[in-house]
PDB file of C-alpha atoms in Angstrom:
ATOM      1  CA  MET A   1     -77.014  10.634 -33.191  1.00  0.00           C
ATOM      2  CA  VAL A   2     -76.717  12.272 -29.782  1.00  0.00           C
ATOM      3  CA  SER A   3     -79.801  13.793 -28.173  1.00  0.00           C
ATOM      4  CA  ASP A   4     -79.301  16.998 -26.200  1.00  0.00           C
ATOM      5  CA  ASN A   5     -81.646  16.827 -23.220  1.00  0.00           C
ATOM      6  CA  SER A   6     -80.222  19.774 -21.323  1.00  0.00           C
ATOM      7  CA  TYR A   7     -83.444  21.721 -22.014  1.00  0.00           C
ATOM      8  CA  VAL A   8     -86.916  20.185 -22.278  1.00  0.00           C
ATOM      9  CA  GLU A   9     -90.286  21.834 -21.834  1.00  0.00           C
ATOM     10  CA  CYS A  10     -93.802  20.482 -21.589  1.00  0.00           C
ATOM     11  CA  LEU A  11     -97.171  22.285 -21.629  1.00  0.00           C
ATOM     12  CA  VAL A  12    -100.295  20.826 -19.969  1.00  0.00           C
ATOM     13  CA  SER A  13    -103.783  22.350 -20.003  1.00  0.00           C
ATOM     14  CA  SER A  14    -105.626  22.058 -16.717  1.00  0.00           C
ATOM     15  CA  LYS A  15    -109.312  21.284 -16.516  1.00  0.00           C
ATOM     16  CA  ALA A  16    -111.344  24.246 -15.282  1.00  0.00           C
ATOM     17  CA  SER A  17    -113.261  23.855 -12.059  1.00  0.00           C
ATOM     18  CA  PRO A  18    -117.054  23.782 -12.600  1.00  0.00           C
ATOM     19  CA  LEU A  19    -117.345  26.489  -9.959  1.00  0.00           C
ATOM     20  CA  PHE A  20    -115.229  28.883 -12.031  1.00  0.00           C
ATOM     21  CA  VAL A  21    -117.235  28.158 -15.171  1.00  0.00           C
ATOM     22  CA  VAL A  22    -120.498  28.967 -13.364  1.00  0.00           C
ATOM     23  CA  LEU A  23    -119.031  32.085 -11.716  1.00  0.00           C
ATOM     24  CA  LYS A  24    -117.737  33.289 -15.072  1.00  0.00           C
ATOM     25  CA  VAL A  25    -121.180  33.038 -16.714  1.00  0.00           C
ATOM     26  CA  VAL A  26    -123.033  34.522 -13.723  1.00  0.00           C
ATOM     27  CA  SER A  27    -120.659  37.490 -13.377  1.00  0.00           C
ATOM     28  CA  LEU A  28    -120.916  38.241 -17.116  1.00  0.00           C
ATOM     29  CA  ILE A  29    -124.731  38.148 -17.048  1.00  0.00           C
ATOM     30  CA  LEU A  30    -124.852  40.346 -13.943  1.00  0.00           C
ATOM     31  CA  ALA A  31    -122.415  42.837 -15.496  1.00  0.00           C
ATOM     32  CA  ILE A  32    -124.538  43.122 -18.644  1.00  0.00           C
ATOM     33  CA  LEU A  33    -127.797  43.445 -16.701  1.00  0.00           C
ATOM     34  CA  SER A  34    -126.318  46.071 -14.384  1.00  0.00           C
ATOM     35  CA  PHE A  35    -124.985  48.063 -17.316  1.00  0.00           C
ATOM     36  CA  LEU A  36    -128.312  47.943 -19.180  1.00  0.00           C
ATOM     37  CA  SER A  37    -130.253  48.921 -16.063  1.00  0.00           C
ATOM     38  CA  SER A  38    -127.928  51.874 -15.447  1.00  0.00           C
ATOM     39  CA  LEU A  39    -128.504  53.068 -19.025  1.00  0.00           C
ATOM     40  CA  LEU A  40    -132.281  52.705 -18.850  1.00  0.00           C
ATOM     41  CA  LEU A  41    -132.728  54.116 -15.346  1.00  0.00           C
ATOM     42  CA  GLY A  42    -129.807  56.534 -15.349  1.00  0.00           C
ATOM     43  CA  SER A  43    -128.584  55.079 -12.087  1.00  0.00           C
ATOM     44  CA  LEU A  44    -125.054  55.604 -10.813  1.00  0.00           C
ATOM     45  CA  VAL A  45    -125.381  52.549  -8.561  1.00  0.00           C
ATOM     46  CA  GLY A  46    -126.093  50.375 -11.606  1.00  0.00           C
ATOM     47  CA  MET A  47    -122.925  51.621 -13.313  1.00  0.00           C
ATOM     48  CA  ILE A  48    -120.832  50.917 -10.195  1.00  0.00           C
ATOM     49  CA  LEU A  49    -122.302  47.413 -10.014  1.00  0.00           C
ATOM     50  CA  ALA A  50    -121.589  46.888 -13.736  1.00  0.00           C
ATOM     51  CA  ILE A  51    -117.938  47.820 -13.186  1.00  0.00           C
ATOM     52  CA  ALA A  52    -117.707  45.560 -10.117  1.00  0.00           C
ATOM     53  CA  PHE A  53    -119.260  42.580 -11.929  1.00  0.00           C
ATOM     54  CA  GLY A  54    -117.027  43.264 -14.964  1.00  0.00           C
ATOM     55  CA  ALA A  55    -113.947  43.151 -12.741  1.00  0.00           C
ATOM     56  CA  ALA A  56    -115.218  39.931 -11.142  1.00  0.00           C
ATOM     57  CA  TYR A  57    -115.674  38.430 -14.619  1.00  0.00           C
ATOM     58  CA  TYR A  58    -112.110  39.375 -15.555  1.00  0.00           C
ATOM     59  CA  PHE A  59    -110.525  37.753 -12.501  1.00  0.00           C
ATOM     60  CA  VAL A  60    -112.702  34.638 -12.670  1.00  0.00           C
ATOM     61  CA  SER A  61    -111.961  34.172 -16.387  1.00  0.00           C
ATOM     62  CA  LEU A  62    -108.215  34.337 -15.636  1.00  0.00           C
ATOM     63  CA  ASN A  63    -108.554  31.350 -13.303  1.00  0.00           C
ATOM     64  CA  ALA A  64    -110.973  29.445 -15.531  1.00  0.00           C
ATOM     65  CA  SER A  65    -108.322  28.724 -18.185  1.00  0.00           C
ATOM     66  CA  ILE A  66    -105.079  27.495 -16.633  1.00  0.00           C
ATOM     67  CA  GLU A  67    -102.077  25.811 -18.244  1.00  0.00           C
ATOM     68  CA  PHE A  68     -98.944  24.509 -16.560  1.00  0.00           C
ATOM     69  CA  GLU A  69     -95.562  24.643 -18.246  1.00  0.00           C
ATOM     70  CA  TYR A  70     -92.753  22.435 -16.973  1.00  0.00           C
ATOM     71  CA  GLN A  71     -89.196  23.257 -17.970  1.00  0.00           C
ATOM     72  CA  TYR A  72     -86.116  21.180 -17.285  1.00  0.00           C
ATOM     73  CA  CYS A  73     -82.830  23.016 -17.668  1.00  0.00           C
ATOM     74  CA  ASP A  74     -79.456  22.316 -16.048  1.00  0.00           C
ATOM     75  CA  LYS A  75     -80.607  20.035 -13.212  1.00  0.00           C
ATOM     76  CA  GLU A  76     -83.564  22.267 -12.340  1.00  0.00           C
ATOM     77  CA  ILE A  77     -87.297  21.828 -12.912  1.00  0.00           C
ATOM     78  CA  THR A  78     -89.276  25.062 -13.249  1.00  0.00           C
ATOM     79  CA  VAL A  79     -93.074  25.129 -13.130  1.00  0.00           C
ATOM     80  CA  ASP A  80     -94.998  28.109 -14.534  1.00  0.00           C
ATOM     81  CA  LYS A  81     -98.729  28.745 -14.372  1.00  0.00           C
ATOM     82  CA  ILE A  82    -100.241  30.405 -17.456  1.00  0.00           C
ATOM     83  CA  LEU A  83    -103.544  32.162 -16.787  1.00  0.00           C
ATOM     84  CA  ASN A  84    -105.975  32.604 -19.695  1.00  0.00           C
ATOM     85  CA  LYS A  85    -103.116  32.108 -22.201  1.00  0.00           C
ATOM     86  CA  SER A  86    -101.870  35.613 -21.476  1.00  0.00           C
ATOM     87  CA  ARG A  87    -100.342  35.927 -17.996  1.00  0.00           C
ATOM     88  CA  ARG A  88     -97.451  33.823 -16.764  1.00  0.00           C
ATOM     89  CA  LYS A  89     -96.663  33.225 -13.104  1.00  0.00           C
ATOM     90  CA  ASN A  90     -93.638  31.288 -11.864  1.00  0.00           C
ATOM     91  CA  ILE A  91     -94.851  28.773  -9.278  1.00  0.00           C
ATOM     92  CA  GLY A  92     -91.628  27.107  -8.265  1.00  0.00           C
ATOM     93  CA  LYS A  93     -88.153  25.865  -9.018  1.00  0.00           C
ATOM     94  CA  PHE A  94     -87.104  22.405  -7.934  1.00  0.00           C
ATOM     95  CA  ASP A  95     -83.512  21.174  -7.862  1.00  0.00           C
ATOM     96  CA  VAL A  96     -83.197  17.638  -9.245  1.00  0.00           C
ATOM     97  CA  GLY A  97     -80.573  16.847  -6.599  1.00  0.00           C
ATOM     98  CA  LYS A  98     -83.195  17.240  -3.838  1.00  0.00           C
ATOM     99  CA  ILE A  99     -85.690  14.849  -5.430  1.00  0.00           C
ATOM    100  CA  GLU A 100     -86.211  11.768  -3.259  1.00  0.00           C
ATOM    101  CA  ALA A 101     -88.220   9.808  -5.836  1.00  0.00           C
ATOM    102  CA  MET A 102     -90.010  10.428  -9.125  1.00  0.00           C
ATOM    103  CA  ALA A 103     -92.278   7.767 -10.573  1.00  0.00           C
ATOM    104  CA  PRO A 104     -95.710   7.248 -12.119  1.00  0.00           C
ATOM    105  CA  SER A 105     -98.345   8.123  -9.508  1.00  0.00           C
ATOM    106  CA  ARG A 106     -99.520   4.509  -9.105  1.00  0.00           C
ATOM    107  CA  SER A 107     -96.026   3.037  -8.951  1.00  0.00           C
ATOM    108  CA  TYR A 108     -94.910   0.602  -6.271  1.00  0.00           C
ATOM    109  CA  HIS A 109     -91.685   2.640  -5.964  1.00  0.00           C
ATOM    110  CA  LEU A 110     -93.663   5.322  -4.112  1.00  0.00           C
ATOM    111  CA  ASP A 111     -95.172   2.959  -1.497  1.00  0.00           C
ATOM    112  CA  GLU A 112     -92.666   3.891   1.208  1.00  0.00           C
ATOM    113  CA  TYR A 113     -93.730   7.566   0.981  1.00  0.00           C
ATOM    114  CA  LYS A 114     -97.494   6.979   1.239  1.00  0.00           C
ATOM    115  CA  ASN A 115     -97.748   7.155   5.053  1.00  0.00           C
ATOM    116  CA  ARG A 116     -95.747  10.357   5.435  1.00  0.00           C
ATOM    117  CA  THR A 117     -97.190  13.865   5.562  1.00  0.00           C
ATOM    118  CA  TYR A 118     -96.221  16.147   2.689  1.00  0.00           C
ATOM    119  CA  LYS A 119     -97.439  19.448   1.322  1.00  0.00           C
ATOM    120  CA  ALA A 120     -99.313  18.417  -1.843  1.00  0.00           C
ATOM    121  CA  LEU A 121     -98.854  20.468  -5.017  1.00  0.00           C
ATOM    122  CA  ASP A 122    -100.903  19.409  -8.058  1.00  0.00           C
ATOM    123  CA  PHE A 123     -99.689  20.802 -11.391  1.00  0.00           C
ATOM    124  CA  SER A 124    -101.454  18.238 -13.575  1.00  0.00           C
ATOM    125  CA  SER A 125    -104.471  18.507 -15.868  1.00  0.00           C
ATOM    126  CA  ARG A 126    -106.706  17.263 -13.020  1.00  0.00           C
ATOM    127  CA  ILE A 127    -108.648  14.965 -15.342  1.00  0.00           C
ATOM    128  CA  LYS A 128    -109.720  11.952 -13.313  1.00  0.00           C
ATOM    129  CA  ASP A 129    -109.656   8.330 -14.435  1.00  0.00           C
ATOM    130  CA  GLN A 130    -107.435   8.683 -17.502  1.00  0.00           C
ATOM    131  CA  GLN A 131    -106.124   5.353 -18.725  1.00  0.00           C
ATOM    132  CA  PRO A 132    -103.200   4.921 -18.583  1.00  0.00           C
ATOM    133  CA  ASP A 133    -102.514   7.418 -15.810  1.00  0.00           C
ATOM    134  CA  PRO A 134    -100.165  10.085 -17.285  1.00  0.00           C
ATOM    135  CA  THR A 135     -99.237  11.693 -13.954  1.00  0.00           C
ATOM    136  CA  TYR A 136     -95.915  11.418 -12.176  1.00  0.00           C
ATOM    137  CA  THR A 137     -95.412  12.083  -8.493  1.00  0.00           C
ATOM    138  CA  ILE A 138     -92.248  13.720  -7.191  1.00  0.00           C
ATOM    139  CA  TYR A 139     -91.335  13.562  -3.512  1.00  0.00           C
ATOM    140  CA  TYR A 140     -89.137  16.604  -3.022  1.00  0.00           C
ATOM    141  CA  ASP A 141     -86.798  17.496  -0.157  1.00  0.00           C
ATOM    142  CA  GLY A 142     -88.824  15.613   2.473  1.00  0.00           C
ATOM    143  CA  LYS A 143     -91.479  18.345   2.448  1.00  0.00           C
ATOM    144  CA  GLU A 144     -93.454  18.363  -0.788  1.00  0.00           C
ATOM    145  CA  LYS A 145     -95.384  15.938  -2.951  1.00  0.00           C
ATOM    146  CA  ILE A 146     -95.582  17.321  -6.486  1.00  0.00           C
ATOM    147  CA  VAL A 147     -97.932  15.851  -9.098  1.00  0.00           C
ATOM    148  CA  ILE A 148     -97.090  16.670 -12.715  1.00  0.00           C
ATOM    149  CA  GLU A 149     -98.020  15.333 -16.145  1.00  0.00           C
ATOM    150  CA  PRO A 150     -94.717  15.366 -18.079  1.00  0.00           C
ATOM    151  CA  SER A 151     -93.868  14.092 -21.523  1.00  0.00           C
ATOM    152  CA  LYS A 152     -91.646  11.052 -22.042  1.00  0.00           C
ATOM    153  CA  GLU A 153     -88.739  13.276 -23.116  1.00  0.00           C
ATOM    154  CA  PHE A 154     -89.074  15.328 -19.930  1.00  0.00           C
ATOM    155  CA  VAL A 155     -88.892  12.230 -17.714  1.00  0.00           C
ATOM    156  CA  GLU A 156     -85.930  10.868 -19.691  1.00  0.00           C
ATOM    157  CA  ALA A 157     -84.058  14.168 -19.314  1.00  0.00           C
ATOM    158  CA  VAL A 158     -84.537  14.116 -15.530  1.00  0.00           C
ATOM    159  CA  ARG A 159     -83.582  10.430 -15.396  1.00  0.00           C
ATOM    160  CA  ASN A 160     -80.304  11.141 -17.209  1.00  0.00           C
ATOM    161  CA  VAL A 161     -79.294  13.329 -14.257  1.00  0.00           C
ATOM    162  CA  ALA A 162     -80.769  11.233 -11.409  1.00  0.00           C
ATOM    163  CA  PRO A 163     -81.048   7.621 -12.634  1.00  0.00           C
ATOM    164  CA  ARG A 164     -81.551   6.091  -9.169  1.00  0.00           C
ATOM    165  CA  LYS A 165     -84.387   8.434  -8.245  1.00  0.00           C
ATOM    166  CA  VAL A 166     -86.504   8.398 -11.428  1.00  0.00           C
ATOM    167  CA  PHE A 167     -88.570   5.364 -12.368  1.00  0.00           C
ATOM    168  CA  PHE A 168     -90.605   4.536 -15.482  1.00  0.00           C
ATOM    169  CA  ASP A 169     -92.315   1.314 -14.325  1.00  0.00           C
TER     170      ASP A 169
END
């Protein structure tokens, strides 16, 4: 049986920052209090504040629930950011041919890249101290260090195209 790995996708939920959780609750409470005070006092300022806090709640809640979707198709890795399970934003496309190395984040294969300066991009779940560590680090085009949390099928599909650059350890 032949497996077709020309298209693989993987979805990872990211842990919300505690700051966003607190801002979400505070902005909702302030929006409700402002709205109630504008109704009781008949104040236009209270209604404007209620609208402003409602808008703040909307934008904070978008960033409080984030998922990353990785897609591998035809020698290209695409990363999308899904906000609040409703809005999708394309973050980047990465050509597999420009990957310098891809390995588990704690791999000895990545030791030669540790002392170099790269732009760090973290598209993982951001959950610390998971055992075993599910993250993979990609050093891309001499400029970027990309941290992702792919499935085994995703890594195998990329390895089929670039076997000397992808490591399982």
